[in-house]
């Protein structure tokens, strides 16, 4: 009996046996991480003054500077920007949790997610309240409002998925999360650069950096992930495919939504979408060099990592 008691005393405390004050401290810190990650995610928009973009269906004729304050840039022309703002906030929280690597990881991850969602839900409610108050009445305004809301909710969900993947213990899942947010992160950096330099004032080197940034992120993530065990090849395939497909989707969405959809025939719209996707996903779409750069960085990094592991075994 004394031997059993000795083993129980020597056994390290598990996450479930942590004192309540330690658990409370982790919860508070995780919530703070989520709040602090959500705010920088929205920052590229907030630093502009956060005035709601001009609306085609607004109920009154106003100048841009007369538009009300809105915590989100609600507009059919800003849908990809909304995706970038939401996903980067979630990804930042996930990265912070992974670097922290707490004992009660699951609890901390969901508390951090709660902090991010609190920021994004607050911004969403405020922005859509302003939009609803200013839109002209009618069925078209209702469709526009519902479509934007669906897009924002989808972006919030994408940010939550990025958080969960990047915060995971598995290198493969973290690398997968980084690969999926690489293009939105490039758009987020582009928003910062454009706001600081002014519209149309970005220099050629900055534009080049913005073009290649997602490829560098994907390549670095895959190099860190490695190809062992062999099932990690699936992560490589998904990340490289995302680097090819997501920019095409962003370009297509921006082009199609910029043509004032309500005025177009549905069949004409479907044809336009097919044509743009075919062009952006094809050889002339420009994705080939970025995918090749990411693959080259990944292979070079993986080879260096494998060489280093073999040297350590000797």
XYZ file of C-alpha atoms in Angstrom:
314
model
C 0.000 0.000 0.000
C 2.842 2.360 0.863
C 4.514 1.467 -2.439
C 1.325 2.428 -4.325
C 1.100 5.739 -2.493
C 4.732 6.454 -3.305
C 4.079 5.882 -7.049
C 1.042 8.151 -6.960
C 3.055 10.874 -5.264
C 5.878 10.565 -7.770
C 3.556 10.648 -10.786
C 3.581 14.077 -12.490
C 0.365 16.011 -12.374
C -1.710 15.745 -15.518
C -3.547 18.627 -17.166
C -6.744 17.521 -15.370
C -4.998 17.784 -11.971
C -3.780 21.356 -12.462
C -4.856 23.709 -9.677
C -7.868 25.902 -10.520
C -5.821 29.103 -10.425
C -3.408 27.694 -13.046
C -6.312 26.715 -15.290
C -7.867 30.146 -14.865
C -4.568 31.793 -15.755
C -4.300 29.729 -18.966
C -7.888 30.541 -19.917
C -7.363 34.279 -19.345
C -4.120 34.289 -21.313
C -5.694 32.339 -24.180
C -8.627 34.754 -24.370
C -6.184 37.664 -24.383
C -4.226 36.031 -27.212
C -7.416 35.683 -29.216
C -8.437 39.297 -28.637
C -4.981 40.623 -29.498
C -4.817 38.451 -32.634
C -8.262 39.469 -33.856
C -7.538 43.186 -33.673
C -4.349 43.181 -35.827
C -6.243 41.058 -38.323
C -8.632 43.984 -38.850
C -5.908 46.628 -38.548
C -5.241 47.245 -42.278
C -8.850 48.386 -42.595
C -9.103 50.224 -39.265
C -6.066 52.435 -39.993
C -7.809 53.841 -43.075
C -10.399 55.534 -40.854
C -12.880 52.661 -41.247
C -15.509 54.534 -43.238
C -17.971 52.248 -44.990
C -17.227 52.068 -48.743
C -19.700 53.765 -51.067
C -22.653 51.496 -51.814
C -24.493 51.116 -55.116
C -27.738 50.525 -53.187
C -27.312 53.260 -50.575
C -30.507 55.083 -49.672
C -29.122 58.616 -50.132
C -26.593 60.437 -52.278
C -23.485 61.016 -50.151
C -19.782 61.703 -50.595
C -17.209 59.064 -49.563
C -16.201 61.080 -46.490
C -19.836 61.206 -45.384
C -20.178 57.433 -45.114
C -20.596 56.128 -41.540
C -17.993 54.310 -39.456
C -17.866 50.583 -40.137
C -15.517 48.068 -38.531
C -15.554 45.986 -41.737
C -15.194 47.121 -45.384
C -18.574 45.759 -46.463
C -18.780 45.877 -50.241
C -19.031 43.397 -53.079
C -15.706 44.813 -54.274
C -13.968 43.971 -50.969
C -14.900 40.327 -50.466
C -11.351 39.001 -50.812
C -10.163 41.722 -48.418
C -12.716 40.511 -45.876
C -11.370 36.960 -46.249
C -7.832 38.228 -45.620
C -8.822 40.238 -42.531
C -10.627 37.315 -40.906
C -8.215 34.513 -41.755
C -5.082 36.377 -40.678
C -6.603 37.073 -37.257
C -7.331 33.386 -36.737
C -3.934 32.308 -38.076
C -2.113 34.717 -35.729
C -3.927 33.267 -32.717
C -3.133 29.719 -33.839
C 0.558 30.548 -34.262
C 0.700 32.118 -30.794
C -0.845 29.005 -29.216
C 1.563 26.714 -31.070
C 4.577 28.706 -29.900
C 3.215 28.653 -26.353
C 2.464 24.869 -26.441
C 0.404 24.808 -23.208
C -0.349 21.663 -21.198
C -4.134 22.052 -21.604
C -3.871 22.600 -25.328
C -7.461 21.878 -26.334
C -8.908 24.240 -23.731
C -6.434 26.967 -24.640
C -7.104 26.618 -28.376
C -10.851 27.025 -27.958
C -10.439 29.939 -25.555
C -8.156 31.668 -28.057
C -10.747 30.964 -30.744
C -13.366 32.529 -28.470
C -11.252 35.682 -28.191
C -10.856 35.965 -31.962
C -14.556 35.306 -32.514
C -15.477 37.951 -29.951
C -13.549 40.573 -31.938
C -14.842 39.433 -35.316
C -18.456 39.000 -34.164
C -18.439 42.483 -32.626
C -17.081 43.963 -35.848
C -19.623 42.008 -37.906
C -22.634 43.076 -35.844
C -21.556 46.731 -35.863
C -20.788 46.823 -39.595
C -23.979 45.094 -40.704
C -26.085 47.266 -38.400
C -24.655 50.329 -40.153
C -25.181 48.773 -43.575
C -28.763 47.776 -42.821
C -29.592 51.283 -41.580
C -28.321 52.946 -44.755
C -29.368 50.635 -47.597
C -32.361 51.532 -49.707
C -35.348 49.259 -49.317
C -36.239 46.530 -51.762
C -35.516 42.923 -52.639
C -32.166 43.728 -54.255
C -30.880 45.301 -51.040
C -31.976 42.204 -49.130
C -30.098 39.913 -51.506
C -27.012 42.129 -51.307
C -27.117 42.201 -47.495
C -27.600 38.418 -47.233
C -24.822 37.721 -49.734
C -22.316 39.895 -47.888
C -23.290 38.355 -44.559
C -22.824 34.842 -45.935
C -19.404 35.832 -47.274
C -18.288 37.289 -43.936
C -19.504 34.230 -42.002
C -17.620 31.964 -44.424
C -14.470 34.074 -43.896
C -14.847 33.787 -40.103
C -15.179 30.003 -40.398
C -12.072 29.905 -42.616
C -10.181 31.869 -39.966
C -11.288 29.381 -37.294
C -10.084 26.461 -39.439
C -6.727 28.209 -39.898
C -6.454 28.699 -36.129
C -7.163 25.033 -35.361
C -4.721 23.761 -37.991
C -1.837 26.066 -37.116
C -2.260 25.502 -33.349
C -2.106 21.702 -33.759
C 0.794 19.676 -32.373
C 1.318 17.973 -35.725
C 3.821 19.610 -38.051
C 1.793 18.392 -41.011
C -1.396 20.118 -39.826
C 0.443 23.335 -38.986
C 2.114 23.372 -42.404
C -1.271 22.710 -44.022
C -2.783 25.671 -42.160
C 0.058 27.974 -43.210
C -0.318 26.885 -46.815
C -4.045 27.576 -46.829
C -3.668 31.133 -45.480
C -0.588 32.050 -47.547
C -2.550 33.825 -50.301
C -4.915 35.667 -47.898
C -1.865 36.702 -45.870
C -0.301 38.132 -49.032
C -3.508 40.118 -49.599
C -3.416 41.303 -45.980
C 0.171 42.543 -46.376
C -0.863 44.147 -49.660
C -3.651 46.033 -47.845
C -1.108 47.377 -45.355
C 1.319 48.369 -48.109
C -1.394 50.029 -50.174
C -2.742 51.987 -47.214
C 0.711 53.199 -46.190
C 1.856 54.160 -49.704
C -1.491 55.329 -51.007
C -3.594 53.819 -53.757
C -1.584 53.224 -56.936
C 1.710 54.294 -55.346
C 3.260 50.899 -54.637
C 6.778 50.605 -56.027
C 7.829 47.815 -58.373
C 9.960 46.027 -55.708
C 7.017 46.002 -53.285
C 4.690 44.633 -55.942
C 7.239 41.914 -56.720
C 7.513 41.026 -53.040
C 3.737 40.806 -52.715
C 3.564 38.512 -55.731
C 6.133 36.035 -54.428
C 5.345 36.222 -50.694
C 2.737 33.417 -50.684
C 5.115 31.117 -52.555
C 7.893 31.770 -50.044
C 5.530 31.058 -47.132
C 4.306 27.813 -48.664
C 7.829 26.691 -49.541
C 9.153 27.445 -46.051
C 6.220 25.650 -44.408
C 6.709 22.539 -46.542
C 10.479 22.546 -45.956
C 9.836 22.683 -42.192
C 7.202 19.946 -42.494
C 9.435 17.618 -44.491
C 8.479 14.513 -46.475
C 8.846 11.946 -43.690
C 6.658 10.050 -43.020
C 5.474 9.615 -46.586
C 1.880 10.647 -45.776
C 3.125 14.242 -45.469
C 3.296 14.260 -49.260
C -0.467 14.886 -49.078
C 0.225 18.203 -47.322
C 2.653 19.142 -50.091
C 0.040 18.340 -52.734
C -2.725 20.335 -51.021
C -0.534 23.369 -50.322
C 0.845 23.560 -53.843
C -2.655 23.102 -55.268
C -3.947 25.904 -53.013
C -1.147 28.174 -54.234
C -2.365 27.517 -57.771
C -6.147 27.654 -57.201
C -6.714 30.301 -54.486
C -5.166 33.242 -56.414
C -7.323 32.294 -59.409
C -10.412 32.299 -57.194
C -9.468 35.689 -55.733
C -8.967 37.193 -59.199
C -12.217 35.686 -60.471
C -14.263 36.861 -57.488
C -12.883 40.388 -57.706
C -13.556 40.581 -61.444
C -17.044 39.082 -61.388
C -18.271 41.004 -58.340
C -16.871 44.197 -59.828
C -19.305 43.972 -62.748
C -22.436 44.738 -60.711
C -23.945 41.251 -60.721
C -27.598 42.196 -60.239
C -27.635 43.756 -63.687
C -26.325 40.621 -65.436
C -28.170 37.642 -66.845
C -27.469 34.430 -64.817
C -26.376 32.517 -67.919
C -24.045 35.325 -68.930
C -22.662 35.379 -65.390
C -22.015 31.616 -65.380
C -20.229 31.895 -68.727
C -18.097 34.755 -67.421
C -17.078 32.763 -64.333
C -16.048 29.768 -66.446
C -14.036 31.939 -68.812
C -12.179 33.745 -66.029
C -11.398 30.543 -64.113
C -10.166 28.894 -67.291
C -7.892 31.846 -68.008
C -6.545 32.203 -64.446
C -5.995 28.475 -63.903
C -4.390 27.954 -67.305
C -0.790 28.526 -68.444
C -1.407 32.255 -68.908
C -2.745 32.695 -65.383
C 0.714 33.208 -63.876
C 0.439 30.539 -61.170
C 3.116 28.274 -62.639
C 6.189 30.300 -61.562
C 4.891 30.799 -58.008
C 4.157 27.094 -57.585
C 7.594 26.206 -58.961
C 9.271 28.665 -56.582
C 7.415 27.195 -53.603
C 8.364 23.669 -54.688
C 12.015 24.635 -55.148
C 12.195 26.225 -51.680
C 10.435 23.217 -50.143
C 12.702 20.645 -51.799
C 15.847 22.576 -50.966
C 14.793 23.039 -47.350
C 13.751 19.407 -46.969
C 17.066 18.246 -48.429
C 19.013 20.434 -46.003
C 16.940 19.101 -43.117
C 17.496 15.488 -44.156
C 21.243 16.091 -44.516
C 21.364 17.629 -41.038
C 19.511 14.639 -39.531
C 21.944 12.197 -41.126
C 24.908 14.161 -39.813
C 23.492 14.007 -36.275
C 23.104 10.213 -36.492
C 26.813 9.707 -37.248
